[in-house]
mmCIF file of C-alpha atoms in Angstrom:
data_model
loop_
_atom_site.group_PDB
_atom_site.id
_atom_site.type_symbol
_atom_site.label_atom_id
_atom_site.label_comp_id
_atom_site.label_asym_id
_atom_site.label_seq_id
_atom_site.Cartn_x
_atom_site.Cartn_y
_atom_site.Cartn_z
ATOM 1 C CA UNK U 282 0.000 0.000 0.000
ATOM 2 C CA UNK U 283 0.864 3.402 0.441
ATOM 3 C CA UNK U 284 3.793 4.099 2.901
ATOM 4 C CA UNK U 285 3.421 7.899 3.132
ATOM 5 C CA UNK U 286 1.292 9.624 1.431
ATOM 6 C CA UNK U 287 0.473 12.263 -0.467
ATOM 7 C CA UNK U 288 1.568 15.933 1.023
ATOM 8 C CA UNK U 289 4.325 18.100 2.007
ATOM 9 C CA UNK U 290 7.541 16.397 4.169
ATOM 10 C CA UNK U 291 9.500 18.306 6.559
ATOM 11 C CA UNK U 292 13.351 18.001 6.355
ATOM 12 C CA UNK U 293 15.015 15.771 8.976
ATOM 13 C CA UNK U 294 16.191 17.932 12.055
ATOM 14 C CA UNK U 295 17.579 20.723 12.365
ATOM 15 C CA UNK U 296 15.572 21.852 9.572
ATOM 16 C CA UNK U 297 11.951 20.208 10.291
ATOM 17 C CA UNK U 298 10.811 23.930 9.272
ATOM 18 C CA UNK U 299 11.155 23.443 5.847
ATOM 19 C CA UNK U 300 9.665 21.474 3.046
ATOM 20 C CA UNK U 301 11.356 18.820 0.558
ATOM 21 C CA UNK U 302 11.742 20.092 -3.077
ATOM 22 C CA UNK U 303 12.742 19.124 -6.064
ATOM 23 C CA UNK U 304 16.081 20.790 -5.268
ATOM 24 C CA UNK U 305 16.687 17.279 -2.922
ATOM 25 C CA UNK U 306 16.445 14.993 -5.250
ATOM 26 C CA UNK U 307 18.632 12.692 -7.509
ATOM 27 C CA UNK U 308 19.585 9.336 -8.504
ATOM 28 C CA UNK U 309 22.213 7.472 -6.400
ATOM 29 C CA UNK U 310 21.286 9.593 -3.137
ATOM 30 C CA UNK U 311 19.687 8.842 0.252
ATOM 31 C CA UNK U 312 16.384 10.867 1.458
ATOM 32 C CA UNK U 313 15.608 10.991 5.122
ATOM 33 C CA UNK U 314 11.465 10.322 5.190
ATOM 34 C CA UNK U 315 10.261 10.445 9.123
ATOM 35 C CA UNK U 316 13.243 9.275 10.369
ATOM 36 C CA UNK U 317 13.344 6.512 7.629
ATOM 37 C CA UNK U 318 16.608 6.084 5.007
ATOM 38 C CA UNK U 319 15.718 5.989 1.474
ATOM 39 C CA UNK U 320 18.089 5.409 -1.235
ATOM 40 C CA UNK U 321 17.157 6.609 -4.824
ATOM 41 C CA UNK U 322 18.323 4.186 -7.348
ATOM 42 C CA UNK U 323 16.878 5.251 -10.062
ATOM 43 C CA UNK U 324 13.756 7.138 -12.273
ATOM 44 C CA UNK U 325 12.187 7.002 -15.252
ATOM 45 C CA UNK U 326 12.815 9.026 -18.160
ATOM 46 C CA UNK U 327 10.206 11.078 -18.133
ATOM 47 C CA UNK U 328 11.804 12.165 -14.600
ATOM 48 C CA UNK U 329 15.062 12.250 -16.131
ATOM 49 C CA UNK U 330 14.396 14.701 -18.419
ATOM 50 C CA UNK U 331 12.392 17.491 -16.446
ATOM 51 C CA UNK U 332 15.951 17.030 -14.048
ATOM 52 C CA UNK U 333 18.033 18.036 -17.241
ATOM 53 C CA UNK U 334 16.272 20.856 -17.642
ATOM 54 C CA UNK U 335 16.600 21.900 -14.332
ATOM 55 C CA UNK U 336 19.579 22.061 -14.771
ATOM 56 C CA UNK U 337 20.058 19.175 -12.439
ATOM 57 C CA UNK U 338 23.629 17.115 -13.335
ATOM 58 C CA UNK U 339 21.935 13.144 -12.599
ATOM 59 C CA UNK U 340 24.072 10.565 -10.802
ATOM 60 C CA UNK U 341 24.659 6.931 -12.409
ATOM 61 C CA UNK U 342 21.853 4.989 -11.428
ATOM 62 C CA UNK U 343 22.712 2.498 -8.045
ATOM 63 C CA UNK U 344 22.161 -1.206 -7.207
ATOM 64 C CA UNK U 345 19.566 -2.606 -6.457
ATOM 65 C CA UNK U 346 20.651 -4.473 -3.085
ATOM 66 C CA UNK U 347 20.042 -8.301 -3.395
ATOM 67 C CA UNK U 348 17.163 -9.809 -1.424
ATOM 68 C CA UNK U 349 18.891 -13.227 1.054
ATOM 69 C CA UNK U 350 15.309 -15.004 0.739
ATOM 70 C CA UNK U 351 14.833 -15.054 -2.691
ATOM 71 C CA UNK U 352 18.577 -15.643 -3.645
ATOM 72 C CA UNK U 353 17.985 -18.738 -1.353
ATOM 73 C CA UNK U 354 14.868 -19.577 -3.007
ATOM 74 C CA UNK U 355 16.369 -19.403 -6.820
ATOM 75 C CA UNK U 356 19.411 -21.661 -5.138
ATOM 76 C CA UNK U 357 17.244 -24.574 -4.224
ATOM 77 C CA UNK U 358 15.027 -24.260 -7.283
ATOM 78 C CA UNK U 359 18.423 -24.260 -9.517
ATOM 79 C CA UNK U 360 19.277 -27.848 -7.764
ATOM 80 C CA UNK U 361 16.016 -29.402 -8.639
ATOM 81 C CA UNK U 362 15.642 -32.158 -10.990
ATOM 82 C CA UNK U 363 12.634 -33.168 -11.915
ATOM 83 C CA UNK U 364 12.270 -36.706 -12.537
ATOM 84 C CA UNK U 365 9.566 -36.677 -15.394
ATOM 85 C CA UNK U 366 9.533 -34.068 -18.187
ATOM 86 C CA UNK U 367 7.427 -30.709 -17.059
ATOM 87 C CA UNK U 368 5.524 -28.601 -19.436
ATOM 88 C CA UNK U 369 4.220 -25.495 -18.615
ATOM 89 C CA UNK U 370 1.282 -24.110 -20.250
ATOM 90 C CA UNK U 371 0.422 -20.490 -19.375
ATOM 91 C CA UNK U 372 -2.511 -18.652 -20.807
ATOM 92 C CA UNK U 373 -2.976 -16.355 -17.608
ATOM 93 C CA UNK U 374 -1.285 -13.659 -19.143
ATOM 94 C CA UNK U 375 -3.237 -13.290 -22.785
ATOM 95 C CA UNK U 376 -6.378 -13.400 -20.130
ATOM 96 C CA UNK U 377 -5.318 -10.858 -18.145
ATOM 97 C CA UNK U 378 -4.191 -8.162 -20.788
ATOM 98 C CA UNK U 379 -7.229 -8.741 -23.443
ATOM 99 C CA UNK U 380 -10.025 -9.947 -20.813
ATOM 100 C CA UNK U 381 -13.081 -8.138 -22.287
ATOM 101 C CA UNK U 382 -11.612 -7.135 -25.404
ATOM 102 C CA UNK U 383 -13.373 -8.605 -28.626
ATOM 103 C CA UNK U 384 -13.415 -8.159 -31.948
ATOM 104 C CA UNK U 385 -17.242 -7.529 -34.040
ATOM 105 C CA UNK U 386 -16.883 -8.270 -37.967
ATOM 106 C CA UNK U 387 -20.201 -7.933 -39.884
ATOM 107 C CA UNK U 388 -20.524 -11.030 -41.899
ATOM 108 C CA UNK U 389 -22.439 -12.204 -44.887
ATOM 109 C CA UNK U 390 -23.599 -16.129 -45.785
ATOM 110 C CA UNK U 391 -24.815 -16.837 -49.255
ATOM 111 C CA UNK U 392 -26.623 -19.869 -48.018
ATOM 112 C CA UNK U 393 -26.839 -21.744 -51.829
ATOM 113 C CA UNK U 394 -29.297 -24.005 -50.362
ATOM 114 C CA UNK U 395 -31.828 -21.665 -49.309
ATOM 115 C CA UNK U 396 -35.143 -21.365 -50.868
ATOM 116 C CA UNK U 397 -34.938 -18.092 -51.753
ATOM 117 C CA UNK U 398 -31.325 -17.754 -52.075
ATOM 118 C CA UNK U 399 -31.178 -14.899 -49.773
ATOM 119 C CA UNK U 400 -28.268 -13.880 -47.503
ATOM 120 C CA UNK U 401 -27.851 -14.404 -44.229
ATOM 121 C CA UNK U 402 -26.229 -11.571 -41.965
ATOM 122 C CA UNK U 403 -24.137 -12.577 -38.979
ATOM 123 C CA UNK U 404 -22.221 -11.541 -36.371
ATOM 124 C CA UNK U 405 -18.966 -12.786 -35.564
ATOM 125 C CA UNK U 406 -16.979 -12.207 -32.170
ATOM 126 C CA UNK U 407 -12.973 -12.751 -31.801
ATOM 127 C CA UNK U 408 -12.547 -13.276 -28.355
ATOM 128 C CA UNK U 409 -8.891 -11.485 -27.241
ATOM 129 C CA UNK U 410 -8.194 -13.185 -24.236
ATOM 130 C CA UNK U 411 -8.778 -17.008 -25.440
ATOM 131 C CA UNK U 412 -8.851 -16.767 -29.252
ATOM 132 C CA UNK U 413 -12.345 -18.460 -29.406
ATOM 133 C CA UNK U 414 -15.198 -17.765 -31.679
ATOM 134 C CA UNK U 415 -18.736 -17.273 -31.661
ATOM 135 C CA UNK U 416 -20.976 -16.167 -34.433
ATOM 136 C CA UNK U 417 -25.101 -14.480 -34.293
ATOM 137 C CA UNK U 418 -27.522 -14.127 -36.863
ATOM 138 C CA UNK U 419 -28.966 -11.029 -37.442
ATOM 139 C CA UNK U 420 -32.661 -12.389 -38.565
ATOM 140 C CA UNK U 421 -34.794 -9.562 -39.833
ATOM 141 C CA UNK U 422 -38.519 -8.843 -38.109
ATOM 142 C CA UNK U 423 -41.227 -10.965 -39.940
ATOM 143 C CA UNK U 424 -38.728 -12.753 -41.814
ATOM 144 C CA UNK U 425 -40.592 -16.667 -40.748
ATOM 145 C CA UNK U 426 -36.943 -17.574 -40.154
ATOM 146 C CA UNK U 427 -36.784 -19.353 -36.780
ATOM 147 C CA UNK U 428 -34.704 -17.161 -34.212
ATOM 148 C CA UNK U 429 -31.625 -19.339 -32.937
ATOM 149 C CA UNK U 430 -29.178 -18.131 -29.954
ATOM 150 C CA UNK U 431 -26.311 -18.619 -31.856
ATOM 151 C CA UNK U 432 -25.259 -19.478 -35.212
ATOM 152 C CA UNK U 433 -22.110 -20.936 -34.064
ATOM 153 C CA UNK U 434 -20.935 -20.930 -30.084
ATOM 154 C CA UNK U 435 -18.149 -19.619 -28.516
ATOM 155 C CA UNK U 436 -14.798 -22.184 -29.810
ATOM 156 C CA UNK U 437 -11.415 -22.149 -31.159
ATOM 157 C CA UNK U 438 -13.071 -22.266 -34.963
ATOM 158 C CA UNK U 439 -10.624 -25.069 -37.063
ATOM 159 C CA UNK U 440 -9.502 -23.703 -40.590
ATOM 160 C CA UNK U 441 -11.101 -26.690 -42.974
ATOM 161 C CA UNK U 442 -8.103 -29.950 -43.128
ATOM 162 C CA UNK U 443 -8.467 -31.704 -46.748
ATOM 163 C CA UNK U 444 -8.212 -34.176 -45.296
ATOM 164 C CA UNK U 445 -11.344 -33.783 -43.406
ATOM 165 C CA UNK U 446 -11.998 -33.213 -39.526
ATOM 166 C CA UNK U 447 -10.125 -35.098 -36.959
ATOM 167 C CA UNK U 448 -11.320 -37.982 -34.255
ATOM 168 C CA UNK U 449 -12.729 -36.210 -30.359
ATOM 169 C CA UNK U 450 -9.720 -36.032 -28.449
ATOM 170 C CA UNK U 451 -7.344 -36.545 -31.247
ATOM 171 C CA UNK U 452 -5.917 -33.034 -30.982
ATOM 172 C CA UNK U 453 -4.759 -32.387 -27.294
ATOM 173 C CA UNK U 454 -2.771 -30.053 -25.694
ATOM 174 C CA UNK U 455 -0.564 -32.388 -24.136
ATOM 175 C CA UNK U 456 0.633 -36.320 -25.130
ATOM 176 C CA UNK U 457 1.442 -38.998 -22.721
ATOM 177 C CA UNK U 458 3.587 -42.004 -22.930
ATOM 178 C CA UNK U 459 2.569 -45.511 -22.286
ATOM 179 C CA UNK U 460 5.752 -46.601 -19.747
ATOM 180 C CA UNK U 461 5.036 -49.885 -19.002
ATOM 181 C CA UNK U 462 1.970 -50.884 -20.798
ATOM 182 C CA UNK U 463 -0.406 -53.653 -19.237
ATOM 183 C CA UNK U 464 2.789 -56.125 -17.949
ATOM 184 C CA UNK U 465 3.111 -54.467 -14.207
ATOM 185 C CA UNK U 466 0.042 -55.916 -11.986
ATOM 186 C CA UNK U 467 -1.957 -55.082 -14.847
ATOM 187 C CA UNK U 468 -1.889 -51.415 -14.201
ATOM 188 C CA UNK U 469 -0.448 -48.406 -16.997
ATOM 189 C CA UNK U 470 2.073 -45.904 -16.199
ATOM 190 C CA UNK U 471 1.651 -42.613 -17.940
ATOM 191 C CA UNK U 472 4.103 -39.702 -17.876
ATOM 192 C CA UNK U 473 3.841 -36.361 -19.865
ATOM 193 C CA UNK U 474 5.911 -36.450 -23.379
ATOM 194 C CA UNK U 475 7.985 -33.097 -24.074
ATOM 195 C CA UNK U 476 8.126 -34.272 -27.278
ATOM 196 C CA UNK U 477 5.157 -34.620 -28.812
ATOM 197 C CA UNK U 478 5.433 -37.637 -30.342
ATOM 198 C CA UNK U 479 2.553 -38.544 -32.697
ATOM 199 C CA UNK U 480 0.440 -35.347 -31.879
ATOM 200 C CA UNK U 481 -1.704 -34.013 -34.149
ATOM 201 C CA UNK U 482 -1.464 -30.412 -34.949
ATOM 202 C CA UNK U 483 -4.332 -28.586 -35.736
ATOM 203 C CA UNK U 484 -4.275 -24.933 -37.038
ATOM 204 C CA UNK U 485 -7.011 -22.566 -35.895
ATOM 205 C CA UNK U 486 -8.561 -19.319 -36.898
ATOM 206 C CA UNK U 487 -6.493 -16.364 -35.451
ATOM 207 C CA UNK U 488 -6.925 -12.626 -35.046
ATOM 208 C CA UNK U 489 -4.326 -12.585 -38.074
ATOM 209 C CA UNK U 490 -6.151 -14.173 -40.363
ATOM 210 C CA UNK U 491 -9.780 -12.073 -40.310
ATOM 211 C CA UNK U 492 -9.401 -9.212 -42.193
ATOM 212 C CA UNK U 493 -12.544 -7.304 -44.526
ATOM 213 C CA UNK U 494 -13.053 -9.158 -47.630
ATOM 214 C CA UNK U 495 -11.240 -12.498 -46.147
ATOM 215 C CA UNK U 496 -13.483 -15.623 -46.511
ATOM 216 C CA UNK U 497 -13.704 -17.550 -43.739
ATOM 217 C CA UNK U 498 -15.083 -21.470 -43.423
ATOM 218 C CA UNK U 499 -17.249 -22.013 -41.100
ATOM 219 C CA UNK U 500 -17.896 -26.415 -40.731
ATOM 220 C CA UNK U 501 -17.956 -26.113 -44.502
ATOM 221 C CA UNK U 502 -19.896 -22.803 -44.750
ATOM 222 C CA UNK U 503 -18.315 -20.058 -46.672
ATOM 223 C CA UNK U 504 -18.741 -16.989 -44.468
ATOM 224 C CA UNK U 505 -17.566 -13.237 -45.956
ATOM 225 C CA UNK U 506 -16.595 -10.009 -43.548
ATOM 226 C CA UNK U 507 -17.660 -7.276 -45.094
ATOM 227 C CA UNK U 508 -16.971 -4.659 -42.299
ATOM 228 C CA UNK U 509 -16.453 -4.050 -38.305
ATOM 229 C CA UNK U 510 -16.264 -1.560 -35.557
ATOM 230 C CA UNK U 511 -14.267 1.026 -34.823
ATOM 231 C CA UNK U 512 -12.667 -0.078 -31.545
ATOM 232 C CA UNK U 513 -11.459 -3.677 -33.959
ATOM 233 C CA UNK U 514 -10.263 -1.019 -36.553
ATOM 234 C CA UNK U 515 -8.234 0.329 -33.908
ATOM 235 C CA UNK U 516 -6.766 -2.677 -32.852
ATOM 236 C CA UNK U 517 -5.706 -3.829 -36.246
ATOM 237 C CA UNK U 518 -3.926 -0.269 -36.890
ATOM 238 C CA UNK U 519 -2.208 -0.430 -33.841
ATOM 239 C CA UNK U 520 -0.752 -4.192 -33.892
ATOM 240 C CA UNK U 521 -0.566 -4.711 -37.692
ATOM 241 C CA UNK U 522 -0.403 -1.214 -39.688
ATOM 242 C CA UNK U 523 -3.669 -1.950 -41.726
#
């Protein structure tokens, strides 16, 4: 939390009748705070610069002292060895810097199998933070179309293999090995393979890949974006220059 906050501090005695200014400060120094020693390591550059032209000449920026516990801690973690391989898979981070972010493209389905041959308007969501999917009809008012929650719900969308789809639970995020098989009181041993051997890859839909005018299939149905909103116009200036 806050350790002091925010107002005017006294200097230490004999001069607790004045005020700290910017005059005090400066990188590699120690501030006296209520008795308490603080050393000044460093700033940012933003600080940097209004000291410049202060006319303030900065000090090289100091160590940062080491901490006993966690140089202890990296020392016993260093002399581990696990005894089956360890993969890590980490997703917390995507989740926590796109977590209600999504992207809206206005899509288009020529359904060729419709009885009037009339196209169908969608929705389609990018969700940031997992890279899933989900896709809404728009059905007009008095249309005798019969209203659906969703066209398609929320999933990592497959791009179409020509070789067709893959078996449930033949594309996994992990593979294990088979250690011993049925030959020890009739009982498996499993550990985790860093190698992957025999998984299937699978490549899926990214933010990379939707784009206005890009033709998306969707389970075999051809789906066209025609436009989207401004904050997923945004985005795509910002990360990718279009």
């Amino acid at each position: 939390g806050t350790i002091v906050r925010r107002h005017r501090i006294p200097l230490p005695p004999p001069q607790e009748d004045q005020f700290y200014t910017i005059d005090h400060f400066n990188i590699n120094i120690e501030v006296i705070l209520y008795a308490r020693i603080y050393k000044i390591i460093d700033c940012d550059q933003f600080t940097k610069n209004f000291l410049r032209k202060m006319g303030v000449r900065l000090n090289p920026p100091a160590g940062r002292p080491d901490d006993p516990y966690t140089k202890q801690r990296q020392k016993i973690l260093d002399s581990m060895k696990p005894l089956r391989p360890y993969e890590r898979i980490d997703t917390l981070k995507q989740f926590l810097e796109h977590d209600g972010h999504v992207l809206r493209f206005f899509c288009v389905w020529d359904d060729p199998e419709s009885m009037f041959h009339d196209p169908r308007e969608l929705v389609l969501h990018y969700y940031l933070s997992d890279d899933t999917i989900d896709i809404k009809e728009i059905i007009p008012v008095n249309s005798g179309r019969d209203a659906v929650p969703l066209f398609l719900r929320r999933d990592k969308l497959p791009k179409y293999a020509p070789t067709g789809l893959y078996q449930p639970g033949a594309v996994t995020s992990r593979t294990v090995l088979n250690v011993f098989g049925k030959s020890v009181g009739n009982r498996g041993r499993y550990i985790l393979d860093n190698r992957k051997t025999g998984a299937v890859h699978q490549e899926f839909y990214r933010d990379s890949d939707l784009k206005i005018g890009a033709v998306i299939n969707v389970w075999g149905r051809k789906i066209i974006l025609c436009d989207c909103d401004e904050f997923t116009k945004e985005y795509y200036r910002t990360k990718y220059g279009i």
